[in-house]
mmCIF file of C-alpha atoms and ligand atoms in Angstrom:
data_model
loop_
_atom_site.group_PDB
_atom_site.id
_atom_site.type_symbol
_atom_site.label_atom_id
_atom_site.label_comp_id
_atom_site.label_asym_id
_atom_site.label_seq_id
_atom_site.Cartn_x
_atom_site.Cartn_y
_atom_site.Cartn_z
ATOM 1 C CA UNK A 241 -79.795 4.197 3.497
ATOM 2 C CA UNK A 242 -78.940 1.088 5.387
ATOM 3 C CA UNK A 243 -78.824 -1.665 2.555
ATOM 4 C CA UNK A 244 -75.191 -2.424 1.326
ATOM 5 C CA UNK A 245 -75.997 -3.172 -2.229
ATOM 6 C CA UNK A 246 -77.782 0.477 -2.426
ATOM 7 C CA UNK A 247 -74.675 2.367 -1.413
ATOM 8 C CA UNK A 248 -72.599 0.549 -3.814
ATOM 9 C CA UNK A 249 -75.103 1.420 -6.563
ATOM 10 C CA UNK A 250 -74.582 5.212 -5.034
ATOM 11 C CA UNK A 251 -70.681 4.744 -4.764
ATOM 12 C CA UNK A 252 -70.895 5.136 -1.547
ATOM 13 C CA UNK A 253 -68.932 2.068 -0.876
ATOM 14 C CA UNK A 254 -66.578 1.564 -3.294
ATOM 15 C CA UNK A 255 -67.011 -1.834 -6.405
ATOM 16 C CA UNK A 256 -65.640 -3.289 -9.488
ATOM 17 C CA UNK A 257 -68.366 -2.494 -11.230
ATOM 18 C CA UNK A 258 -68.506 -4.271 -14.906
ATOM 19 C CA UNK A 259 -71.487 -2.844 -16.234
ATOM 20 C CA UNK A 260 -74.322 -0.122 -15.098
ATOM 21 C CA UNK A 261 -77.263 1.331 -17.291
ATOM 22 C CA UNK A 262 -80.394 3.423 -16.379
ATOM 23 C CA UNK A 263 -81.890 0.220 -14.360
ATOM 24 C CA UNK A 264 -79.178 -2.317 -13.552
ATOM 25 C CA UNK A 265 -75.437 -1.926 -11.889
ATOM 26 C CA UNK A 266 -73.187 -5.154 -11.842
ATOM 27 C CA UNK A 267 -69.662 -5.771 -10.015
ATOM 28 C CA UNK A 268 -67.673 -8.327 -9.361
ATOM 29 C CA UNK A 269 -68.245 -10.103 -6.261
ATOM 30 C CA UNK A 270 -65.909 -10.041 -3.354
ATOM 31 C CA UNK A 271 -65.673 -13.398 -2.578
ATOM 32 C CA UNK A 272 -65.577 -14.709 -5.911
ATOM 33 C CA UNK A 273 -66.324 -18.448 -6.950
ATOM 34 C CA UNK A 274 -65.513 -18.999 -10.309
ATOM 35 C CA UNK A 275 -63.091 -17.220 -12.560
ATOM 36 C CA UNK A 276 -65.950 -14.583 -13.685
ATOM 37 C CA UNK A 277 -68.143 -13.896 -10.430
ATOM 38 C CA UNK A 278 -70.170 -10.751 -11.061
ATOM 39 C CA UNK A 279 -73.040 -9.729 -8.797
ATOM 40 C CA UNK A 280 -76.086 -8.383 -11.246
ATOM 41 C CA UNK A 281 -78.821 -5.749 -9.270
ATOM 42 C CA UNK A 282 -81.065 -3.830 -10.409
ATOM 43 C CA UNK A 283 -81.046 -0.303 -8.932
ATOM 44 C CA UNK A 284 -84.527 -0.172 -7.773
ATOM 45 C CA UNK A 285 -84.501 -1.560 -4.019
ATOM 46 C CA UNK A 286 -86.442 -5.519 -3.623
ATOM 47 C CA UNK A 287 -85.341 -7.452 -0.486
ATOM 48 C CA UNK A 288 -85.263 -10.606 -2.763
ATOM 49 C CA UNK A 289 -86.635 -13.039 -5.728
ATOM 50 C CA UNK A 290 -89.699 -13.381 -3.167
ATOM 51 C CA UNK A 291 -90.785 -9.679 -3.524
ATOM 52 C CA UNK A 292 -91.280 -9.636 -7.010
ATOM 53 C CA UNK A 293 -94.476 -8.412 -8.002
ATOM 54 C CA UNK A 294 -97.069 -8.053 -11.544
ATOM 55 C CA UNK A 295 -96.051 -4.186 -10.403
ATOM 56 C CA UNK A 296 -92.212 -4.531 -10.238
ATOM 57 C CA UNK A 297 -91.173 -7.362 -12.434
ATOM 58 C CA UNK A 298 -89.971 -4.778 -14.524
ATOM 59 C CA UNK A 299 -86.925 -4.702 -12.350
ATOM 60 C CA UNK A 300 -86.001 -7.944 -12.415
ATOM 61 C CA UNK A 301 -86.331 -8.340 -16.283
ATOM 62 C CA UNK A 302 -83.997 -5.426 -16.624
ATOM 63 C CA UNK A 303 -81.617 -7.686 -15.359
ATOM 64 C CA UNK A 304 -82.042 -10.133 -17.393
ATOM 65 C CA UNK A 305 -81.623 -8.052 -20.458
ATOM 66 C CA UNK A 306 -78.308 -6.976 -18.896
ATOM 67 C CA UNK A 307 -77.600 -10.450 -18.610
ATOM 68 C CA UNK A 308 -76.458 -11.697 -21.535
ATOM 69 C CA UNK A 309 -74.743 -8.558 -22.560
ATOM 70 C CA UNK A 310 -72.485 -8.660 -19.194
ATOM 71 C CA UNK A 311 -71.525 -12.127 -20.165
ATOM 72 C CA UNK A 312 -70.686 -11.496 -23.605
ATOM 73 C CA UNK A 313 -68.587 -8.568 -22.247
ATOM 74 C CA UNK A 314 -66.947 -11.141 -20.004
ATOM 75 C CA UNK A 315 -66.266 -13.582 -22.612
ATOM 76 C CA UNK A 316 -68.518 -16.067 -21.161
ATOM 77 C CA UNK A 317 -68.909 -17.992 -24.678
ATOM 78 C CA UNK A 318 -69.664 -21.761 -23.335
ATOM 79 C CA UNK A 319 -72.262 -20.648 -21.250
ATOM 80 C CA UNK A 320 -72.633 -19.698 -17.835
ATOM 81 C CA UNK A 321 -74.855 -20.476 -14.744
ATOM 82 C CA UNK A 322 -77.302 -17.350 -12.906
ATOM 83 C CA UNK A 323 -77.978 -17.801 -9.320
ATOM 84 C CA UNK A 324 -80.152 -16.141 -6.841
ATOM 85 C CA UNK A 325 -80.190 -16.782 -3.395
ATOM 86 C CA UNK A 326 -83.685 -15.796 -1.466
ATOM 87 C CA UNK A 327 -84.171 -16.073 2.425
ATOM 88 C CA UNK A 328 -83.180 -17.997 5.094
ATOM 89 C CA UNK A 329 -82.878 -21.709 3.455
ATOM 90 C CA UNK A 330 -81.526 -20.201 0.631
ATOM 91 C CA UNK A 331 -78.358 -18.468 2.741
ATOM 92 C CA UNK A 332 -79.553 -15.544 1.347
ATOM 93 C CA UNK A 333 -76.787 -12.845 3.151
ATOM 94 C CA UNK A 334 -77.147 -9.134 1.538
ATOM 95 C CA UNK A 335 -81.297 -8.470 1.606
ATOM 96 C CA UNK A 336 -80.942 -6.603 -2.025
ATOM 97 C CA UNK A 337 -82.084 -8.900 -4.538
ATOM 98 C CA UNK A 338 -79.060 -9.651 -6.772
ATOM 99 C CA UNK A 339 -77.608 -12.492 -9.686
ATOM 100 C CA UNK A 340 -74.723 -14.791 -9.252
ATOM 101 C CA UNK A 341 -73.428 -14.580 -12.915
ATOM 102 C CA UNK A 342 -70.804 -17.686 -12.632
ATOM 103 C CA UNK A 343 -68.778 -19.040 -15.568
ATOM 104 C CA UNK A 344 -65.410 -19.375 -17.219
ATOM 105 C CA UNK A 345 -65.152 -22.929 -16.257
ATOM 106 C CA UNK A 346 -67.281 -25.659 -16.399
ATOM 107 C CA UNK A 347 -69.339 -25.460 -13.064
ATOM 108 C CA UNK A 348 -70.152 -28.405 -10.851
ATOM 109 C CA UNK A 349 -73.265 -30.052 -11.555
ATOM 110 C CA UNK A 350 -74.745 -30.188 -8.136
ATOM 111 C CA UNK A 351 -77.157 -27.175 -7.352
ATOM 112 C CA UNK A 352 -77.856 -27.875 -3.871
HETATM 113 P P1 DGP B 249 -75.755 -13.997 -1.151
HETATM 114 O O1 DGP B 249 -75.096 -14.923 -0.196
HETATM 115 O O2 DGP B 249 -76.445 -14.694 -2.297
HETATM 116 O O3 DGP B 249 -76.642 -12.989 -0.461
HETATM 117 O O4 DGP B 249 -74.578 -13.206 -1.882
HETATM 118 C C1 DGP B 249 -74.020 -12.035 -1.397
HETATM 119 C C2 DGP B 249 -72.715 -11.873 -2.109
HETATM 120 O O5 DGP B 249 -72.298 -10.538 -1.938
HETATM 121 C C3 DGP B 249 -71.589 -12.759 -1.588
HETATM 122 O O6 DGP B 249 -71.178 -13.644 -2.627
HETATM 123 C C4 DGP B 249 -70.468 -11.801 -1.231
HETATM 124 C C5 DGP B 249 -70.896 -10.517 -1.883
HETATM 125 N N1 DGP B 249 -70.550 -9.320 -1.135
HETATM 126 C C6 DGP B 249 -70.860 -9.046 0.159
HETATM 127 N N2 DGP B 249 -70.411 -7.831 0.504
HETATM 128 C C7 DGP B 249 -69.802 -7.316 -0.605
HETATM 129 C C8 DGP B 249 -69.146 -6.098 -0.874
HETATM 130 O O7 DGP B 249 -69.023 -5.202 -0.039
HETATM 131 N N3 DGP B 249 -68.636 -5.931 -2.124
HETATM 132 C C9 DGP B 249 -68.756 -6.901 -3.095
HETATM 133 N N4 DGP B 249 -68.217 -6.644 -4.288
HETATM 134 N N5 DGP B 249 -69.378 -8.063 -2.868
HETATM 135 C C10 DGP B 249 -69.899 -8.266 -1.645
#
């Protein structure tokens, strides 16, 4: 298993994690960017937002069921802003498809 996000979902390398169910594992993110920075990933391996499929979209709505749970947990009550970064132009980094949840202050406006 070479993908990084995989072995953390295995505990092979070690994570905050915040939440985890049968489908979805979040942590918090190493580098983080906002006062809550957690890194939502759904188990099942996709290299990114552009390898969702009719047959695997499952996986990526299991994450956003998690979603709002994981920021209620985090007490992310004024809202919050999800992120995904895919390829090249998007400075995608870690080829797992995962969710920049951001929040506990207001966020800039500017997207990009
Ligand atoms: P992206 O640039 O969208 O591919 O985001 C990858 C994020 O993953 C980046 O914000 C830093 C985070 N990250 C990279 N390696 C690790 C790690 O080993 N542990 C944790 N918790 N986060 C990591």
């Amino acid at each position: 298993m070479e993908c990084l996000f995989c072995k953390i979902i295995a505990g092979e390398i070690p994570s905050a994690k915040v939440y985890e169910d049968e489908k979805v594992y979040a942590f918090r993110d190493i580098h983080p960017q906002a006062p809550v920075h957690v890194l939502v990933v759904p188990k099942q391996h996709l290299a990114s937002a552009d390898a969702v499929t009719p047959e695997n979209s499952g996986t990526a709505s299991a994450v956003f069921e998690a979603i709002p749970r994981i920021a209620k947990a985090e007490g992310l009550k004024n809202g919050y802003r999800i992120i995904t970064n895919c390829g090249e132009d998007g400075c995608q980094s870690v080829q797992h498809i995962h969710f920049h949840l951001l929040g506990g202050r207001k966020l800039p406006e500017s997207m990009g």
